[in-house]
Coordinates of C-alpha atoms in Angstrom, one line a residue:
M1 CA -11.4 -19.0 -10.9
K2 CA -10.7 -18.3 -14.6
R3 CA -7.4 -18.4 -16.1
L4 CA -6.3 -15.1 -17.8
S5 CA -4.7 -15.5 -21.2
V6 CA -1.9 -13.2 -20.5
T7 CA 1.6 -14.7 -20.5
L8 CA 3.9 -12.7 -18.5
P9 CA 7.1 -12.0 -20.3
F10 CA 10.4 -13.4 -18.9
V11 CA 8.4 -15.6 -16.4
A12 CA 7.4 -18.1 -19.1
L13 CA 11.1 -18.6 -20.0
L14 CA 11.8 -19.6 -16.4
L15 CA 8.9 -21.7 -15.3
G16 CA 8.1 -25.3 -16.1
P17 CA 4.6 -26.8 -15.9
A18 CA 4.6 -26.8 -12.0
G19 CA 5.9 -23.3 -11.8
V20 CA 9.3 -24.4 -10.3
G21 CA 12.5 -22.2 -10.8
A22 CA 15.2 -23.4 -13.1
Q23 CA 17.6 -24.4 -10.2
A24 CA 16.0 -26.7 -7.6
D25 CA 16.8 -26.5 -3.8
P26 CA 15.0 -29.3 -1.9
Q27 CA 14.7 -27.3 1.3
M28 CA 13.5 -24.2 -0.5
D29 CA 11.1 -26.3 -2.5
A30 CA 9.6 -27.9 0.6
D31 CA 9.4 -24.4 2.4
G32 CA 8.0 -22.8 -0.7
A33 CA 5.3 -25.6 -1.0
R34 CA 4.3 -25.1 2.6
W35 CA 4.1 -21.1 1.9
W36 CA 2.0 -21.8 -1.1
R37 CA -0.5 -24.0 0.8
H38 CA -1.2 -21.1 3.0
V39 CA -1.8 -18.9 0.1
Q40 CA -4.1 -21.5 -1.4
A41 CA -6.1 -21.6 2.1
I42 CA -6.5 -17.7 2.2
A43 CA -7.0 -16.7 -1.5
N44 CA -9.3 -19.5 -2.7
D45 CA -12.7 -18.6 -4.1
G46 CA -14.4 -19.7 -0.7
M47 CA -12.8 -16.7 0.9
E48 CA -14.5 -14.4 -1.7
G49 CA -11.7 -11.8 -1.9
R50 CA -11.5 -11.1 1.9
G51 CA -13.3 -7.7 1.6
T52 CA -13.0 -5.8 4.8
G53 CA -16.0 -6.5 7.2
T54 CA -17.2 -9.3 4.9
P55 CA -17.8 -13.0 6.0
G56 CA -15.0 -14.0 3.5
Y57 CA -12.5 -11.8 5.7
D58 CA -13.8 -13.3 8.8
R59 CA -13.3 -16.8 7.4
A60 CA -9.7 -16.1 6.5
A61 CA -9.2 -14.4 9.9
E62 CA -10.3 -17.8 11.7
Y63 CA -7.7 -19.6 9.4
V64 CA -4.8 -17.2 10.4
I65 CA -6.0 -17.6 14.1
G66 CA -5.8 -21.3 13.9
Q67 CA -2.3 -21.0 12.5
F68 CA -1.4 -18.6 15.3
R69 CA -2.5 -21.3 17.8
A70 CA -0.6 -24.0 16.0
L71 CA 2.6 -22.0 16.2
G72 CA 2.0 -21.4 20.0
L73 CA 1.8 -17.6 19.4
K74 CA -0.1 -15.9 22.3
P75 CA -3.1 -13.6 21.8
M76 CA -2.3 -10.1 22.1
G77 CA -5.5 -8.3 20.8
V78 CA -8.3 -6.9 22.9
D79 CA -10.6 -9.9 22.3
G80 CA -8.2 -12.8 22.2
Y81 CA -6.3 -12.4 18.9
K82 CA -8.7 -9.9 17.6
Q83 CA -8.6 -6.1 17.7
P84 CA -11.9 -4.8 16.3
V85 CA -11.8 -1.6 14.3
A86 CA -15.1 0.4 13.7
F87 CA -15.6 1.8 10.2
V88 CA -18.2 3.5 8.1
E89 CA -18.5 2.1 4.6
Q90 CA -19.2 4.6 2.1
V91 CA -20.1 3.7 -1.6
V92 CA -20.2 6.4 -4.1
Q93 CA -23.2 6.0 -6.4
S94 CA -22.0 6.8 -9.8
D95 CA -25.2 6.6 -11.5
R96 CA -26.6 9.3 -9.3
S97 CA -23.6 11.6 -9.2
S98 CA -22.4 14.0 -11.8
A99 CA -19.6 16.5 -12.7
T100 CA -19.3 19.4 -15.1
L101 CA -16.4 21.7 -16.0
V102 CA -17.5 25.3 -16.3
G103 CA -15.1 27.7 -18.2
P104 CA -14.4 29.8 -21.2
Q105 CA -15.6 27.0 -23.6
G106 CA -18.9 26.7 -21.6
Q107 CA -20.1 23.6 -19.9
T108 CA -18.2 20.3 -20.4
P109 CA -19.9 17.3 -18.8
L110 CA -17.7 14.7 -17.3
S111 CA -19.0 11.2 -17.1
V112 CA -18.7 9.6 -13.6
P113 CA -16.9 7.2 -13.3
G114 CA -15.9 7.1 -17.0
D115 CA -14.0 10.4 -16.9
L116 CA -13.8 11.3 -13.3
I117 CA -13.7 8.9 -10.2
F118 CA -14.6 10.3 -6.9
S119 CA -13.0 8.8 -3.8
G120 CA -15.1 7.8 -0.8
S121 CA -12.2 7.3 1.5
G122 CA -11.0 9.6 4.3
G123 CA -14.5 10.8 5.4
P124 CA -17.8 11.7 4.2
V125 CA -17.9 13.1 0.8
P126 CA -19.6 16.5 0.3
A127 CA -23.0 16.2 -1.3
A128 CA -22.5 19.1 -3.6
M129 CA -19.5 21.1 -5.0
D130 CA -19.1 24.2 -7.1
A131 CA -15.6 25.5 -6.8
P132 CA -12.7 27.1 -9.0
L133 CA -9.7 24.9 -9.8
V134 CA -6.1 25.8 -9.3
F135 CA -3.1 23.8 -10.6
A136 CA -0.4 23.1 -7.9
G137 CA 2.3 21.4 -9.9
Y138 CA 3.4 18.1 -8.1
G139 CA 1.4 19.1 -5.1
L140 CA 4.4 18.6 -2.8
H141 CA 4.5 20.6 0.4
L142 CA 8.0 20.2 1.6
P143 CA 9.4 23.5 2.9
E144 CA 12.0 21.7 4.9
A145 CA 13.5 20.3 1.6
G146 CA 13.2 23.7 0.0
H147 CA 10.3 22.8 -2.2
D148 CA 6.6 23.9 -1.8
D149 CA 4.2 23.7 -4.8
F150 CA 1.6 25.5 -2.9
A151 CA 3.6 28.6 -2.2
G152 CA 2.0 31.8 -3.3
L153 CA -1.4 30.1 -4.1
D154 CA -4.7 31.0 -2.6
L155 CA -6.1 27.7 -1.6
K156 CA -9.2 28.7 0.3
G157 CA -12.4 27.5 -1.2
K158 CA -10.4 25.9 -4.3
I159 CA -10.1 22.5 -5.7
V160 CA -6.5 21.7 -6.2
V161 CA -5.3 19.9 -9.2
V162 CA -1.9 18.0 -8.7
L163 CA 0.2 15.9 -11.2
S164 CA 2.2 12.6 -10.6
G165 CA 5.8 12.8 -10.4
G166 CA 8.3 15.1 -8.6
P167 CA 11.8 16.7 -8.7
A168 CA 14.5 14.2 -9.1
N169 CA 16.7 15.6 -6.3
I170 CA 13.9 14.9 -3.7
S171 CA 14.0 11.3 -2.4
G172 CA 11.1 8.9 -3.4
A173 CA 10.4 8.4 0.4
L174 CA 10.1 12.1 1.0
K175 CA 8.0 12.8 -2.1
S176 CA 5.6 9.8 -1.0
H177 CA 5.2 11.2 2.4
A178 CA 4.3 14.6 1.0
R179 CA 1.6 12.9 -1.1
S180 CA 0.2 11.0 1.9
E181 CA -0.2 14.2 3.9
R182 CA -1.4 16.2 1.0
A183 CA -5.2 16.0 1.6
K184 CA -4.9 16.8 5.2
Y185 CA -2.6 19.8 4.6
L186 CA -5.0 21.2 2.0
A187 CA -8.0 20.9 4.2
S188 CA -6.1 22.7 6.8
Q189 CA -5.6 25.6 4.4
G190 CA -9.3 25.8 3.5
A191 CA -9.2 24.0 0.2
V192 CA -12.3 22.0 -0.5
G193 CA -11.0 19.3 -2.8
L194 CA -8.2 17.6 -4.7
I195 CA -8.0 16.2 -8.2
N196 CA -5.1 13.8 -9.0
L197 CA -3.6 13.7 -12.4
V198 CA -1.4 11.0 -13.8
T199 CA 0.8 11.7 -17.0
P200 CA 0.0 9.2 -19.6
A201 CA 3.6 7.9 -19.4
Q202 CA 3.3 7.1 -15.7
V203 CA 0.1 5.2 -15.8
E204 CA 0.5 2.1 -13.7
I205 CA -3.1 0.6 -13.8
P206 CA -5.1 1.2 -17.2
W207 CA -7.9 3.7 -16.8
K208 CA -10.4 1.0 -17.5
R209 CA -9.3 -1.1 -14.7
R210 CA -9.7 1.9 -12.3
V211 CA -13.2 2.4 -13.6
D212 CA -14.0 -1.2 -12.8
L213 CA -12.8 -0.6 -9.3
A214 CA -14.7 2.7 -8.9
G215 CA -17.8 0.9 -7.4
A216 CA -15.8 -0.7 -4.6
P217 CA -16.8 0.3 -1.1
S218 CA -14.6 2.8 0.5
L219 CA -14.1 3.1 4.4
Y220 CA -13.3 5.7 6.9
Y221 CA -13.0 5.5 10.7
A222 CA -16.2 5.7 12.8
D223 CA -14.2 7.5 15.3
A224 CA -14.0 11.0 13.9
A225 CA -10.8 11.9 16.0
L226 CA -8.9 9.4 13.9
R227 CA -9.8 11.0 10.5
E228 CA -7.5 13.2 8.6
S229 CA -9.9 16.0 8.1
D230 CA -12.9 17.1 10.5
R231 CA -15.1 18.2 7.5
P232 CA -16.1 16.7 4.1
F233 CA -13.5 17.0 1.5
L234 CA -13.7 15.9 -2.1
T235 CA -11.0 13.8 -3.7
A236 CA -11.0 12.6 -7.3
Q237 CA -8.9 11.2 -10.1
L238 CA -9.3 12.2 -13.8
D239 CA -8.8 9.9 -16.8
P240 CA -5.3 10.9 -18.3
A241 CA -6.8 11.0 -21.7
R242 CA -9.1 13.8 -20.5
S243 CA -6.7 15.7 -18.4
S244 CA -6.2 18.5 -21.0
L245 CA -9.6 19.7 -20.3
L246 CA -8.7 21.2 -17.1
F247 CA -6.2 23.5 -18.8
V248 CA -8.4 25.0 -21.4
G249 CA -8.3 28.8 -21.2
S250 CA -5.3 28.8 -18.7
G251 CA -2.8 29.6 -21.3
H252 CA -0.9 26.5 -20.4
D253 CA -0.8 23.1 -22.3
F254 CA -1.2 19.8 -20.5
A255 CA 1.0 17.8 -22.9
A256 CA 3.9 20.2 -22.2
V257 CA 3.2 20.0 -18.5
A258 CA 3.1 16.3 -18.6
A259 CA 6.4 16.1 -20.5
A260 CA 8.1 18.4 -17.9
A261 CA 6.7 16.0 -15.2
D262 CA 8.0 12.9 -16.9
A263 CA 11.4 14.5 -16.9
S264 CA 11.2 15.5 -13.3
A265 CA 11.7 19.1 -14.4
P266 CA 10.3 22.0 -12.5
V267 CA 6.5 22.3 -12.9
A268 CA 4.9 25.7 -12.2
N269 CA 1.7 26.3 -10.3
F270 CA -1.0 28.6 -11.6
P271 CA -4.8 29.4 -11.5
L272 CA -6.9 27.4 -14.0
A273 CA -9.9 28.9 -16.0
Q274 CA -12.3 26.1 -15.0
R275 CA -14.6 25.4 -12.1
L276 CA -16.0 22.1 -11.2
K277 CA -19.7 21.7 -10.3
A278 CA -20.4 18.1 -8.9
R279 CA -23.1 16.2 -7.0
V280 CA -21.9 13.2 -5.2
E281 CA -24.4 10.6 -3.9
A282 CA -23.3 8.0 -1.5
M283 CA -24.6 5.2 0.6
R284 CA -23.1 4.7 4.1
R285 CA -23.3 1.8 6.7
D286 CA -21.5 0.9 9.9
L287 CA -19.1 -2.1 10.0
S288 CA -16.4 -3.7 12.0
S289 CA -13.4 -5.8 11.0
P290 CA -10.5 -6.9 13.2
N291 CA -6.9 -6.7 13.2
L292 CA -5.2 -10.0 14.4
I293 CA -2.5 -9.5 16.9
A294 CA -0.2 -12.4 18.4
V295 CA 3.1 -12.4 20.1
M296 CA 6.2 -14.7 20.3
P297 CA 7.6 -13.8 23.8
G298 CA 11.3 -12.9 23.8
S299 CA 13.7 -15.0 25.5
D300 CA 15.8 -12.2 27.3
P301 CA 14.3 -10.8 30.4
S302 CA 15.7 -7.5 29.9
L303 CA 14.6 -7.1 26.2
R304 CA 11.3 -9.1 26.1
D305 CA 9.3 -6.1 26.9
E306 CA 10.3 -4.6 23.6
Y307 CA 8.7 -5.6 20.4
V308 CA 9.8 -6.1 16.7
V309 CA 6.5 -6.0 14.7
L310 CA 6.0 -8.2 11.7
S311 CA 3.1 -6.9 9.6
A312 CA 1.0 -7.8 6.6
H313 CA -2.6 -7.1 5.5
L314 CA -5.2 -9.8 5.1
D315 CA -7.9 -7.9 3.4
G316 CA -8.4 -7.7 -0.4
Y317 CA -11.1 -6.2 -2.7
G318 CA -13.6 -8.9 -2.2
I319 CA -16.3 -9.4 -4.8
G320 CA -16.4 -6.7 -7.5
T321 CA -16.9 -5.9 -11.2
A322 CA -16.6 -9.1 -13.2
V323 CA -13.9 -9.4 -15.7
K324 CA -14.1 -12.1 -18.2
G325 CA -16.7 -13.8 -16.2
D326 CA -14.9 -13.7 -12.8
A327 CA -15.9 -11.3 -10.0
I328 CA -13.8 -12.6 -7.1
Y329 CA -10.9 -10.5 -6.5
N330 CA -8.7 -13.1 -4.9
G331 CA -5.8 -11.2 -3.9
A332 CA -3.3 -14.2 -3.9
F333 CA -0.1 -12.1 -4.2
D334 CA -1.7 -8.9 -2.9
N335 CA -1.6 -10.0 -0.1
A336 CA -2.3 -13.6 1.0
S337 CA 1.2 -14.2 0.0
G338 CA 2.4 -11.7 2.6
V339 CA 0.3 -13.2 5.5
A340 CA 1.5 -16.7 4.3
S341 CA 5.1 -15.3 4.6
L342 CA 4.7 -14.2 8.2
L343 CA 3.2 -17.6 9.2
E344 CA 6.3 -19.2 7.8
I345 CA 8.7 -16.6 9.5
G346 CA 6.8 -17.4 12.7
R347 CA 7.4 -21.3 12.1
A348 CA 11.1 -20.6 11.3
L349 CA 11.6 -18.5 14.3
Q350 CA 9.9 -21.1 16.7
A351 CA 12.2 -23.7 15.1
A352 CA 15.5 -21.7 15.2
K353 CA 18.2 -22.8 17.5
V354 CA 18.8 -18.9 18.4
K355 CA 15.7 -17.5 19.8
P356 CA 14.8 -13.9 19.5
K357 CA 15.6 -11.9 22.6
R358 CA 13.0 -9.3 22.0
S359 CA 9.3 -10.3 21.5
I360 CA 8.0 -10.7 18.0
L361 CA 4.6 -9.1 17.5
F362 CA 2.5 -10.3 14.6
A363 CA 0.1 -7.7 13.1
I364 CA -2.1 -9.1 10.5
V365 CA -4.2 -6.0 9.7
T366 CA -7.4 -5.1 8.0
A367 CA -8.4 -2.3 5.5
E368 CA -5.0 -1.8 4.0
E369 CA -6.8 -1.6 0.6
K370 CA -8.9 1.1 2.0
G371 CA -6.1 3.4 3.0
L372 CA -3.9 1.6 5.6
L373 CA -6.7 2.0 8.0
G374 CA -6.0 -1.2 10.1
S375 CA -2.4 -0.6 10.5
R376 CA -2.9 3.1 11.3
Y377 CA -5.6 2.1 14.0
F378 CA -3.1 -0.3 15.5
A379 CA -0.2 2.0 15.2
R380 CA -2.2 4.7 17.1
R381 CA -3.8 2.4 19.5
P382 CA -1.6 -0.4 19.9
T383 CA -2.3 -3.4 22.3
V384 CA 1.3 -3.1 23.8
P385 CA 3.0 0.1 24.9
A386 CA 3.7 2.3 22.0
A387 CA 7.2 3.2 23.1
A388 CA 8.0 -0.6 23.3
M389 CA 7.6 -1.2 19.6
V390 CA 11.1 -0.8 18.2
A391 CA 10.7 -1.7 14.5
D392 CA 8.3 -2.8 11.9
L393 CA 9.0 -5.3 9.0
N394 CA 6.4 -5.4 6.5
F395 CA 5.3 -7.9 3.8
D396 CA 3.0 -6.9 0.9
M397 CA 2.8 -8.3 -2.5
A398 CA 6.4 -9.6 -2.9
L399 CA 6.0 -10.9 -6.4
P400 CA 7.3 -14.4 -6.8
I401 CA 7.2 -14.2 -10.6
F402 CA 11.0 -14.2 -11.4
P403 CA 14.1 -15.5 -9.5
L404 CA 15.1 -13.7 -6.3
T405 CA 18.5 -12.3 -7.0
S406 CA 18.5 -9.1 -5.1
V407 CA 16.3 -7.5 -2.5
T408 CA 14.7 -4.0 -2.1
P409 CA 13.9 -3.3 1.4
I410 CA 11.9 -0.1 1.1
G411 CA 13.2 2.4 3.7
Y412 CA 16.6 0.9 4.1
D413 CA 18.3 4.3 3.6
Q414 CA 16.4 5.9 6.5
S415 CA 17.3 4.1 9.4
S416 CA 19.8 1.6 11.0
L417 CA 17.6 -1.1 9.9
G418 CA 19.3 -0.7 6.6
Q419 CA 22.5 -1.7 8.1
D420 CA 20.9 -5.0 9.4
A421 CA 19.4 -5.6 6.0
A422 CA 22.9 -5.0 4.3
A423 CA 24.4 -7.4 6.8
V424 CA 22.0 -10.2 5.9
S425 CA 22.3 -9.3 2.2
A426 CA 26.1 -9.9 2.4
A427 CA 25.8 -13.2 4.3
M428 CA 23.1 -14.5 2.0
N429 CA 24.4 -13.1 -1.3
L430 CA 21.3 -11.1 -2.0
P431 CA 22.6 -7.5 -2.7
I432 CA 20.3 -4.6 -2.0
T433 CA 18.9 -2.9 -5.2
P434 CA 17.4 0.7 -4.7
D435 CA 13.9 1.2 -5.5
P436 CA 13.7 1.2 -9.4
F437 CA 10.4 3.4 -9.4
P438 CA 10.6 5.8 -6.6
D439 CA 7.6 7.9 -8.0
R440 CA 5.3 5.0 -7.6
N441 CA 4.9 6.1 -3.9
V442 CA 5.7 2.6 -2.6
F443 CA 7.1 4.1 0.6
I444 CA 3.5 5.2 1.7
R445 CA 1.4 2.5 0.0
S446 CA 1.6 -0.3 2.5
D447 CA 1.4 -0.8 6.2
Q448 CA 4.8 0.1 7.4
Y449 CA 4.0 3.7 6.8
A450 CA 1.4 3.6 9.5
F451 CA 4.4 2.8 11.9
I452 CA 6.9 5.3 10.4
R453 CA 4.2 8.1 11.0
E454 CA 4.3 7.0 14.7
G455 CA 8.1 7.3 14.7
I456 CA 9.0 3.6 14.4
P457 CA 11.6 2.7 11.9
A458 CA 10.6 0.3 9.2
L459 CA 11.3 -1.9 6.2
F460 CA 9.0 -3.1 3.5
F461 CA 10.5 -6.1 1.5
K462 CA 10.4 -6.4 -2.2
Y463 CA 12.1 -8.5 -4.9
G464 CA 15.0 -6.3 -6.3
F465 CA 15.2 -5.6 -9.9
K466 CA 16.5 -2.6 -12.0
A467 CA 14.5 -0.3 -14.1
N468 CA 14.6 -1.4 -17.9
S469 CA 15.6 -5.0 -17.0
P470 CA 13.5 -8.1 -18.1
E471 CA 12.2 -8.4 -14.5
A472 CA 11.0 -4.9 -14.7
V473 CA 9.0 -5.8 -17.9
T474 CA 7.6 -8.7 -16.1
E475 CA 6.7 -6.7 -13.1
K476 CA 5.0 -3.9 -15.2
A477 CA 3.0 -6.6 -17.2
W478 CA 1.8 -8.1 -13.9
R479 CA 0.6 -4.7 -12.7
A480 CA -1.1 -3.9 -15.9
N481 CA -2.8 -7.2 -16.4
L482 CA -3.3 -8.7 -13.0
Y483 CA -2.8 -6.3 -10.1
H484 CA -6.3 -5.6 -8.4
S485 CA -8.0 -7.7 -10.8
P486 CA -9.9 -11.1 -10.4
F487 CA -6.8 -12.7 -11.9
D488 CA -4.6 -12.2 -9.1
D489 CA -5.6 -15.8 -8.2
L490 CA -4.1 -19.1 -7.6
D491 CA -4.1 -19.9 -11.3
Q492 CA -1.2 -17.7 -12.3
P493 CA 2.6 -18.2 -12.8
V494 CA 4.4 -18.5 -9.3
M495 CA 7.7 -19.6 -8.0
P496 CA 7.2 -20.8 -4.4
A497 CA 10.9 -21.6 -3.7
E498 CA 12.0 -18.0 -4.5
T499 CA 9.5 -16.6 -1.8
A500 CA 11.0 -19.3 0.5
R501 CA 14.3 -17.5 0.1
L502 CA 12.9 -14.2 0.7
N503 CA 11.1 -15.6 3.9
A504 CA 14.5 -16.9 5.0
Y505 CA 16.1 -13.5 4.4
V506 CA 13.4 -11.6 6.4
T507 CA 13.7 -14.2 9.2
A508 CA 17.4 -13.6 9.4
V509 CA 16.8 -9.8 9.6
T510 CA 14.2 -10.2 12.2
L511 CA 16.6 -12.1 14.3
R512 CA 19.3 -9.6 13.8
V513 CA 17.1 -6.8 15.0
A514 CA 15.5 -8.7 17.8
N515 CA 18.8 -9.7 19.2
A516 CA 20.7 -6.5 18.9
P517 CA 21.8 -4.8 22.0
T518 CA 20.2 -1.5 21.2
R519 CA 17.0 -0.7 19.4
P520 CA 17.0 0.6 15.8
Q521 CA 17.6 4.3 15.3
W522 CA 16.6 6.7 12.6
N523 CA 19.5 8.1 10.5
A524 CA 20.5 11.4 11.6
D525 CA 19.7 13.0 8.2
S526 CA 16.3 11.1 7.8
F527 CA 13.4 13.4 7.4
F528 CA 11.3 10.9 9.3
K529 CA 13.5 11.2 12.5
R530 CA 11.1 14.0 13.4
F531 CA 8.3 11.5 14.2
A532 CA 10.3 9.7 16.8
K533 CA 8.6 10.0 20.3

């Protein structure tokens, strides 16, 4: 592994040579060291980034299974601890693909993937495309909330262009849900494709980094019944620096539209004067990768047939485009750290004097980086009765790069799980901080959302911080420089004792939910209550 010569602001002021926080706690130090040893075992170079369906993933899976056995957890897959999931791997061949805008200015070639990146997820990509473009503002279909960016648009046969952001009066969770369902809705309305734009001010990962990831394999379900669309649908993203090209001849200026989006102001929909002609070449092959499912049986005869699910994804980006000579995308924080946390929570629950009354189901899932595919498969085809899963508590990339002074359990405002989290926060002096960046779509970007879509209340645990704080600067720098890169490895600043504190927090939340006399309920005003079975 290569050390990246990037010093994250704020972290450097808090870490000594060994990466230890300023105030030592011997118990947290010991727990954090054990957690970090799991991360080292899962994210070392020998695991080759744990790409879905690769030998590296399988080696990491065997490590996790060994830990399940050591903890005395019982297998709950369909093949021991394993629940195999069948996929089709699709690799877009950029060097054989092309894209051209055709409009009033004539033809404007777009380089692939330099200007336009085709997505290979969701299903088979169409081999050819020639369709007019239409701009649909934020691209949010939320008639129940009084907002529908597609209202009045003729979508049939069109490629729909949408912009990041959304109205400030709609919750981040609801906007995230609408984005997740967008391609499925557009396909149902006869649209043939979707182009996602991000305003320059809302860029999370530099475009060059996205281009570097463009050659990574994508996946979709081998079982067509599980796919979002029953026919090929084109999805792409455009370089923010080139987005203005789509608006030429429309009578609208992209810079003005982007400024409105950055202010969460209304953004109109309107036809564009451009067509997109594209050819997309792709290679495909079948592969399989397992979810890993284990159970800690509950202690109460009347409640042990209900399950609190603890989830985290094991997969990473595998081996990809080399950056500074390193091509292994180790995924130490994203998400060997989350798997390690679940193993440590399992250890703590086994050692606790108070035993969980409900059973605790550990779901270490595959293919999260490919679109939550492993967790969606498990949530739709669980190895326990679906109605018996009462809650999901999810770990994914909780960044131990600054002290844990508050927590952000994403989804806490949607169900009674928020009350459980708040009670533990009060007891442990870890106040809840609202999501500082709700338009990042965090609510739908990890595995808890697969359970929410099946009506199961869920929380997704993050370190708490406020926008414009030193912690926010540090977190933003990590995302810009290390996230989804070869440098999310074992050679980066880390504060293990802080994650040990977060693990203790989630352990306490888990026990509270598992031992409550009634199962969690959606809040009466939650949009997601409608998914409850």
